[in-house]
Amino acid sequence: MDFATALGSLFTPEGRHDPYPAYDVLRAHAPAFLAPDERWYVTSHALVNRLLRDPGLRLADARDYDQFWPDWRQNRGVASVVLSMLQSNPPDHTRVRRAAAATFTPRRIAAMREVIAGQAEELIKAMPAHADFMTAFAYPLPIAVITALLGVPESDRAWFRQRAADLTVVLEPISTVDEMDQADAAGRDLENYFIGLIAERRREPKDDLTSALVAQGESGTLTGEELLANLVLLLVAGFETTANLLGIGLHLLLRRPAEAERLRADAELAPAYVEEILRYDSPVQLTSRFATETLDLDGVIVPAGAGLTMMLGAANRDPARYDDPHRFDPDRPNVQPVSFGGGAHYCLGAPLARLEAQVAFPLLLTMLPRLALTGDAEYRDRLTLRGFATLPVTTG
Ligand code: HEM
């Protein structure tokens, strides 16, 4: 495959289905290159890792959007993402991130272990003999966990999956007009939902994340707009990605019976397995930045104002960082995937996502010892948020 074919393939369903051969060609071509869409693509682990921490790079925030897309606020899917911490810069990002981190404490997350295990056991017991793993487990578990954290009533949970799926299309490099309309509708629905929940918690605070964030809003740390956008972000970021980690991980394990057997016999291995799953096939493949100053990328000069796409999935399989990178090997030493990003925007939910996966895989393997893949697993046709649309399994 030549360079142009490899790059073009990422914008086709086949290429998105398995982007790794294309990533190899692009990385071998250059650690950073200018593509015809006038963006710089960064492929090597060393550069991605460095640039995510480089203060000379920023996110496209509300002020930038005002310049290149004056009407962006009318699409409430786009607005939810752009107004959240995910796309803000210092000093706003520092303030909002600090406020959210103060509520998303290690104590609150660690306390979720029992809730995660309880929910996972319930879902496993209810799993039909033939099931779509995504519907029966991979989505419901993180939805239950993040909604429990946020304090969303159980009866409202099923409602979120489609809306989150519709909204996250705004993270893709290219989307259709219809998809953008759906993202807008999903953004409006989610905003209206949280406007209601915020009002309830203002009247009567509870011991949940929404009440804690509302309190930050009342003390003046967060504006009303920021409070709303970040609640939507926490919900959406909290389960789309984690559902994909669970689907990708189960698929990897069930296709490698010896690895599944080892984890079944020893749940202590779960953290190493989860890190290698994250490295081997990251649920988030791309993230974007702008250069605020001229960058010298090991001799490649990127001008100020240039847009950069960090290829997280390519970096995770960089042979300069990992021996034999296309081999799934939970015994690999020093695994530090860039799947949760890095630097100031490092995923706030990483400890929660890791915990969910570390609890879920051993439970699935021990409670369902004959769990197996059956039929055709189908990837979603997305590049940024990678995962399965359906993953048929049988519980034997
Ligand atoms: C396997 C699961 C997950 C993956 C792979 C993932 C990945 C990422 C990545 C790559 C970023 C950084 C984006 C960038 O630098 O541009 C990010 C940010 C973020 N993630 Fe996650 N995430 C996961 C789960 C979660 C969960 C469970 C939550 C919350 C409950 C969450 C909340 C967030 C938030 C709030 C940010 C923005 C942080 C900031 O901008 O300061 N994520 N995530």
Coordinates of C-alpha atoms and ligand atoms in Angstrom, one line a residue:
M1 CA 0.0 0.0 0.0
D2 CA 1.4 3.4 -0.9
F3 CA 1.1 6.5 1.3
A4 CA -1.8 8.1 -0.6
T5 CA -3.8 4.9 -0.6
A6 CA -3.2 4.4 3.1
L7 CA -4.3 7.9 4.0
G8 CA -7.4 7.7 1.7
S9 CA -8.3 4.3 3.1
L10 CA -9.0 5.9 6.5
F11 CA -11.9 7.7 5.0
T12 CA -13.5 4.5 3.7
P13 CA -15.5 1.9 5.6
E14 CA -13.0 -0.8 4.8
G15 CA -10.1 1.3 6.0
R16 CA -11.9 2.2 9.2
H17 CA -12.7 -1.4 9.8
D18 CA -9.0 -2.2 10.3
P19 CA -6.9 1.0 10.2
Y20 CA -3.7 -0.6 11.4
P21 CA -2.1 -1.6 8.1
A22 CA -2.7 2.0 6.9
Y23 CA -1.2 3.4 10.2
D24 CA 2.0 1.4 9.5
V25 CA 2.4 2.9 6.1
L26 CA 1.7 6.4 7.3
R27 CA 4.1 6.1 10.3
A28 CA 6.8 4.7 8.1
H29 CA 6.3 7.6 5.7
A30 CA 6.9 10.2 8.5
P31 CA 6.3 10.8 12.2
A32 CA 4.3 13.9 11.1
F33 CA 3.1 14.9 7.6
L34 CA 0.9 17.5 5.9
A35 CA -2.1 15.8 4.3
P36 CA -4.2 17.2 1.4
D37 CA -6.9 18.3 3.9
E38 CA -4.2 20.8 5.1
R39 CA -3.9 19.1 8.5
W40 CA -0.8 17.7 10.0
Y41 CA -1.1 14.0 11.0
V42 CA 1.1 12.8 13.8
T43 CA 1.8 9.1 13.8
S44 CA 4.8 8.2 16.1
H45 CA 4.4 7.5 19.8
A46 CA 7.2 9.8 20.8
L47 CA 5.7 12.8 19.0
V48 CA 2.1 12.2 20.0
N49 CA 3.2 11.8 23.6
R50 CA 5.3 14.9 23.5
L51 CA 2.7 17.1 21.6
L52 CA -0.2 16.2 23.9
R53 CA 1.9 17.8 26.7
D54 CA 3.2 20.8 24.7
P55 CA 1.9 24.2 25.9
G56 CA 2.5 25.4 22.3
L57 CA -0.7 23.5 21.2
R58 CA -4.3 24.3 22.0
L59 CA -7.8 23.0 21.4
A60 CA -10.1 24.8 19.0
D61 CA -12.3 26.5 21.6
A62 CA -15.5 28.7 21.4
R63 CA -13.5 31.8 20.3
D64 CA -11.9 29.8 17.4
Y65 CA -15.3 28.4 16.4
D66 CA -16.7 32.0 16.3
Q67 CA -14.1 32.8 13.7
F68 CA -14.5 29.9 11.3
W69 CA -18.2 28.8 11.9
P70 CA -20.2 31.8 13.3
D71 CA -23.4 29.7 13.7
W72 CA -21.9 26.8 15.6
R73 CA -23.9 27.4 18.7
Q74 CA -27.1 26.6 16.8
N75 CA -26.0 23.0 16.6
R76 CA -26.4 21.9 20.2
G77 CA -24.4 18.7 19.7
V78 CA -21.4 20.8 18.6
A79 CA -22.1 23.4 21.3
S80 CA -22.1 20.7 24.1
V81 CA -18.7 19.5 23.1
V82 CA -17.1 22.9 22.3
L83 CA -18.4 24.5 25.6
S84 CA -17.1 21.6 27.7
M85 CA -13.7 21.3 29.2
L86 CA -12.7 18.9 26.4
Q87 CA -12.4 21.9 24.0
S88 CA -11.4 24.7 26.2
N89 CA -8.0 26.2 26.9
P90 CA -6.4 27.9 29.9
P91 CA -7.3 29.8 32.0
D92 CA -10.9 28.5 31.5
H93 CA -9.8 24.9 31.1
T94 CA -7.7 25.0 34.3
R95 CA -10.6 26.4 36.3
V96 CA -13.3 24.1 34.9
R97 CA -11.1 21.0 35.0
R98 CA -10.2 21.7 38.6
A99 CA -13.9 22.1 39.6
A100 CA -14.8 18.8 37.9
A101 CA -11.8 17.0 39.3
A102 CA -12.8 18.1 42.8
T103 CA -16.1 16.2 42.4
F104 CA -14.7 13.3 40.5
T105 CA -12.5 12.2 43.4
P106 CA -10.5 9.0 43.7
R107 CA -12.7 8.2 46.8
R108 CA -15.9 8.6 44.8
I109 CA -14.5 6.4 42.0
A110 CA -13.1 3.7 44.3
A111 CA -16.4 3.5 46.0
M112 CA -17.9 2.5 42.7
R113 CA -16.2 -0.9 42.7
E114 CA -19.1 -2.6 44.5
V115 CA -21.7 -0.8 42.3
I116 CA -19.8 -1.9 39.1
A117 CA -19.5 -5.5 40.3
G118 CA -23.2 -5.6 41.4
Q119 CA -24.4 -4.2 38.1
A120 CA -22.1 -6.5 36.1
E121 CA -23.3 -9.6 37.9
E122 CA -26.9 -8.6 37.3
L123 CA -26.3 -8.1 33.6
I124 CA -24.4 -11.4 33.3
K125 CA -27.2 -13.3 35.1
A126 CA -29.8 -11.8 32.7
M127 CA -27.8 -12.4 29.5
P128 CA -29.7 -14.6 27.1
A129 CA -28.1 -17.7 25.5
H130 CA -27.6 -15.8 22.3
A131 CA -27.0 -12.1 22.8
D132 CA -25.5 -9.0 21.3
F133 CA -22.8 -8.3 23.8
M134 CA -23.0 -4.6 23.1
T135 CA -26.7 -4.4 23.9
A136 CA -26.7 -6.9 26.7
F137 CA -23.6 -5.8 28.6
A138 CA -21.1 -3.3 27.0
Y139 CA -23.5 -0.4 26.9
P140 CA -25.7 -1.1 30.0
L141 CA -22.8 -1.4 32.4
P142 CA -21.1 2.0 31.8
I143 CA -24.5 3.6 31.4
A144 CA -25.5 2.3 34.8
V145 CA -22.3 3.4 36.4
I146 CA -22.1 6.9 35.0
T147 CA -25.8 7.5 35.6
A148 CA -25.5 6.2 39.2
L149 CA -22.5 8.6 39.7
L150 CA -24.4 11.6 38.2
G151 CA -27.6 10.6 40.1
V152 CA -29.8 10.0 37.0
P153 CA -32.8 7.9 38.0
E154 CA -32.7 4.3 36.7
S155 CA -35.9 4.7 34.7
D156 CA -34.2 7.3 32.4
R157 CA -31.1 5.2 31.6
A158 CA -32.2 3.4 28.4
W159 CA -33.0 6.7 26.8
F160 CA -29.3 7.8 26.7
R161 CA -27.6 5.3 24.4
Q162 CA -29.0 6.6 21.1
R163 CA -28.6 10.2 22.1
A164 CA -25.0 9.7 23.0
A165 CA -24.3 7.8 19.8
D166 CA -25.9 10.6 17.8
L167 CA -24.0 13.3 19.6
T168 CA -20.5 11.8 19.4
V169 CA -20.5 12.0 15.6
V170 CA -19.3 15.6 16.1
L171 CA -15.9 14.1 17.1
E172 CA -15.5 12.4 13.7
P173 CA -13.2 14.1 11.1
I174 CA -16.1 14.0 8.5
S175 CA -19.8 13.8 9.1
T176 CA -22.9 14.1 6.8
V177 CA -25.6 16.9 7.1
D178 CA -28.0 14.3 8.4
E179 CA -25.6 13.2 11.1
M180 CA -25.0 16.7 12.2
D181 CA -28.8 17.3 12.4
Q182 CA -29.0 14.2 14.6
A183 CA -26.2 15.5 16.8
D184 CA -28.1 18.8 17.2
A185 CA -31.3 17.0 18.2
A186 CA -29.4 14.7 20.6
G187 CA -27.6 17.8 22.1
R188 CA -31.0 19.5 22.6
D189 CA -32.5 16.5 24.3
L190 CA -29.6 16.0 26.6
E191 CA -29.4 19.7 27.5
N192 CA -33.1 19.7 28.3
Y193 CA -32.7 16.6 30.4
F194 CA -29.9 18.1 32.4
I195 CA -31.6 21.5 32.8
G196 CA -34.4 19.5 34.6
L197 CA -31.9 17.5 36.7
I198 CA -29.9 20.7 37.7
A199 CA -33.2 22.4 38.8
E200 CA -34.1 19.3 40.9
R201 CA -30.7 19.2 42.6
R202 CA -30.7 22.9 43.2
R203 CA -34.0 22.5 45.1
E204 CA -32.8 19.3 46.9
P205 CA -29.1 18.3 46.7
K206 CA -28.2 14.7 46.9
D207 CA -24.9 12.8 47.4
D208 CA -24.1 12.7 43.6
L209 CA -21.9 14.2 41.0
T210 CA -24.6 16.5 39.6
S211 CA -25.3 18.0 43.0
A212 CA -21.5 18.5 43.5
L213 CA -21.2 20.2 40.2
V214 CA -24.3 22.3 40.8
A215 CA -22.6 23.5 44.0
Q216 CA -19.5 24.5 42.1
G217 CA -21.8 26.5 39.8
E218 CA -23.5 28.2 42.7
S219 CA -20.1 29.2 44.3
G220 CA -19.4 30.9 41.0
T221 CA -16.6 28.5 39.8
L222 CA -18.6 27.3 36.8
T223 CA -21.0 29.4 34.6
G224 CA -24.4 27.9 33.9
E225 CA -23.4 27.2 30.3
E226 CA -20.2 25.3 31.5
L227 CA -22.2 23.3 34.1
L228 CA -24.6 22.1 31.4
A229 CA -22.0 21.3 28.7
N230 CA -19.8 19.4 31.2
L231 CA -22.7 17.3 32.5
V232 CA -23.5 16.3 29.0
L233 CA -19.8 15.6 28.3
L234 CA -19.4 13.5 31.4
L235 CA -22.4 11.4 30.5
V236 CA -21.4 10.9 26.9
A237 CA -17.7 10.5 27.4
G238 CA -18.5 8.2 30.3
F239 CA -20.1 5.4 28.4
E240 CA -19.6 5.6 24.6
T241 CA -15.8 5.0 25.1
T242 CA -16.1 2.5 27.9
A243 CA -18.7 0.4 26.1
N244 CA -16.2 0.2 23.2
L245 CA -13.4 -0.8 25.6
L246 CA -15.6 -3.6 26.9
G247 CA -16.6 -4.8 23.4
I248 CA -13.1 -4.6 21.9
G249 CA -11.6 -6.3 25.0
L250 CA -14.1 -9.2 25.1
H251 CA -13.6 -9.8 21.3
L252 CA -9.8 -9.9 21.8
L253 CA -10.1 -12.3 24.7
L254 CA -12.6 -14.7 23.2
R255 CA -10.4 -14.9 20.0
R256 CA -7.5 -15.9 22.2
P257 CA -8.7 -18.8 24.4
A258 CA -5.4 -19.2 26.2
E259 CA -5.3 -15.6 27.2
A260 CA -9.0 -15.8 28.3
E261 CA -8.2 -18.9 30.3
R262 CA -5.2 -17.2 32.1
L263 CA -7.4 -14.2 33.1
R264 CA -10.2 -16.5 34.2
A265 CA -7.8 -18.3 36.5
D266 CA -6.3 -15.2 37.9
A267 CA -8.3 -12.0 38.2
E268 CA -5.2 -10.2 39.5
L269 CA -4.0 -10.1 36.0
A270 CA -6.9 -7.8 35.0
P271 CA -5.0 -4.5 35.2
A272 CA -2.2 -5.7 32.8
Y273 CA -4.8 -7.1 30.4
V274 CA -6.8 -3.9 30.4
E275 CA -3.7 -1.8 29.6
E276 CA -2.8 -4.1 26.7
I277 CA -6.3 -4.0 25.4
L278 CA -6.2 -0.2 25.5
R279 CA -2.9 -0.2 23.7
Y280 CA -3.7 -2.9 21.1
D281 CA -7.0 -1.4 20.0
S282 CA -7.9 2.0 21.5
P283 CA -11.5 3.1 21.7
V284 CA -10.4 6.6 20.9
Q285 CA -8.2 6.7 17.8
L286 CA -7.8 10.5 17.0
T287 CA -7.7 13.8 18.8
S288 CA -7.0 17.3 17.4
R289 CA -5.0 20.3 18.3
F290 CA -3.9 23.7 16.9
A291 CA -0.3 25.0 16.9
T292 CA -0.1 28.4 18.6
E293 CA 3.5 28.9 17.6
T294 CA 5.8 27.4 15.0
L295 CA 6.7 23.8 16.0
D296 CA 9.9 22.0 15.2
L297 CA 9.0 18.3 15.1
D298 CA 12.4 16.7 14.8
G299 CA 13.3 18.8 11.8
V300 CA 9.7 19.0 10.3
I301 CA 8.5 22.6 10.7
V302 CA 4.8 23.1 11.4
P303 CA 3.7 26.7 11.1
A304 CA 1.7 28.6 13.8
G305 CA -2.0 28.2 13.3
A306 CA -1.7 24.7 11.7
G307 CA -4.2 22.0 12.7
L308 CA -2.8 18.7 13.9
T309 CA -4.4 15.3 14.3
M310 CA -2.9 13.0 16.9
M311 CA -3.2 9.4 15.7
L312 CA -3.5 7.7 19.1
G313 CA -4.1 4.3 17.6
A314 CA -1.0 4.6 15.3
A315 CA 1.1 5.7 18.3
N316 CA 0.0 2.7 20.3
R317 CA 1.4 0.4 17.7
D318 CA 4.6 2.2 17.0
P319 CA 7.4 -0.4 16.7
A320 CA 9.9 2.2 18.0
R321 CA 8.0 2.1 21.3
Y322 CA 6.7 -1.5 21.5
D323 CA 8.5 -4.6 20.3
D324 CA 6.3 -6.6 17.9
P325 CA 3.5 -4.1 18.3
H326 CA 0.8 -6.0 16.5
R327 CA 1.0 -8.9 19.0
F328 CA -1.5 -8.9 21.9
D329 CA 0.7 -9.5 24.9
P330 CA -0.5 -8.7 28.4
D331 CA 3.0 -9.5 29.8
R332 CA 4.5 -6.7 27.8
P333 CA 6.6 -4.5 30.1
N334 CA 6.0 -0.7 30.6
V335 CA 2.7 -0.4 28.7
Q336 CA 1.6 3.2 28.6
P337 CA -1.0 3.6 25.9
V338 CA -1.9 7.1 24.8
S339 CA -5.5 6.0 24.6
F340 CA -6.6 8.4 27.3
G341 CA -4.6 11.2 25.8
G342 CA -2.0 13.0 27.9
G343 CA -1.1 16.4 29.5
A344 CA -3.7 18.9 30.7
H345 CA -6.7 17.1 28.9
Y346 CA -5.7 13.6 30.1
C347 CA -9.0 11.7 30.4
L348 CA -10.7 12.6 33.7
G349 CA -12.5 9.3 33.6
A350 CA -9.5 7.0 33.0
P351 CA -9.6 5.5 36.6
L352 CA -13.3 4.8 36.3
A353 CA -13.0 3.3 32.8
R354 CA -10.1 1.1 33.9
L355 CA -12.0 0.0 37.0
E356 CA -15.1 -1.0 35.0
A357 CA -13.0 -3.1 32.6
Q358 CA -10.9 -4.6 35.4
V359 CA -14.0 -5.7 37.3
A360 CA -16.0 -6.8 34.2
F361 CA -13.7 -9.1 32.3
P362 CA -12.9 -11.5 35.1
L363 CA -16.6 -11.7 36.1
L364 CA -17.7 -12.4 32.5
L365 CA -15.1 -15.1 32.1
T366 CA -15.8 -16.8 35.5
M367 CA -19.6 -16.5 35.6
L368 CA -19.9 -17.5 31.9
P369 CA -17.1 -20.1 31.3
R370 CA -18.5 -21.1 27.9
L371 CA -19.0 -17.5 26.6
A372 CA -18.0 -17.6 22.9
L373 CA -18.2 -15.4 19.8
T374 CA -20.9 -16.5 17.3
G375 CA -21.9 -14.9 14.0
D376 CA -20.3 -11.8 12.5
A377 CA -19.1 -9.0 14.7
E378 CA -19.6 -5.7 13.1
Y379 CA -17.5 -2.6 13.7
R380 CA -19.2 0.8 13.8
D381 CA -18.3 2.8 10.8
R382 CA -16.4 5.4 12.8
L383 CA -12.7 6.3 13.0
T384 CA -12.4 8.5 16.1
L385 CA -14.6 6.4 18.4
R386 CA -13.7 2.8 17.5
G387 CA -15.8 -0.1 18.6
F388 CA -18.4 -2.7 17.7
A389 CA -21.9 -2.0 16.4
T390 CA -22.9 -5.6 17.2
L391 CA -20.9 -8.4 18.9
P392 CA -22.9 -11.6 18.8
V393 CA -22.0 -14.1 21.6
T394 CA -23.4 -17.3 23.0
T395 CA -23.2 -18.2 26.7
G396 CA -23.0 -21.9 25.7
Ligands
HEM1 C1 -12.0 3.5 27.7 C2 -12.7 4.6 28.0 C3 -12.2 6.0 27.7 C4 -11.3 6.4 26.8 C5 -10.5 5.6 25.8 C6 -11.2 7.9 26.9 C7 -10.4 8.7 26.2 C8 -10.2 10.0 26.4 C9 -9.3 10.9 25.7 C10 -8.3 10.4 24.6 C11 -9.4 12.1 26.2 C12 -8.5 13.3 25.8 C13 -9.0 14.0 24.5 C14 -8.0 15.1 24.1 O1 -6.9 15.3 24.7 O2 -8.3 15.8 23.2 C15 -10.4 12.1 27.1 C16 -10.9 13.2 27.8 C17 -11.9 13.2 28.7 N1 -12.6 12.1 29.2 FE1 -12.3 10.2 28.6 N2 -12.1 8.3 27.9 C18 -12.7 7.2 28.4 C19 -13.6 7.1 29.5 C20 -14.1 8.2 30.1 C21 -15.0 8.2 31.2 C22 -15.6 6.9 31.9 C23 -15.3 9.5 31.6 C24 -16.1 10.1 32.6 C25 -16.9 9.5 33.4 C26 -14.5 10.3 30.7 C27 -14.4 11.7 30.8 C28 -13.5 12.5 30.1 C29 -13.5 13.9 30.2 C30 -14.3 14.8 31.1 C31 -12.4 14.3 29.4 C32 -12.0 15.8 29.1 C33 -10.8 16.1 30.0 C34 -10.3 17.5 29.8 O3 -10.5 18.0 28.7 O4 -9.6 18.0 30.7 N3 -13.8 9.5 29.8 N4 -10.9 10.8 27.3

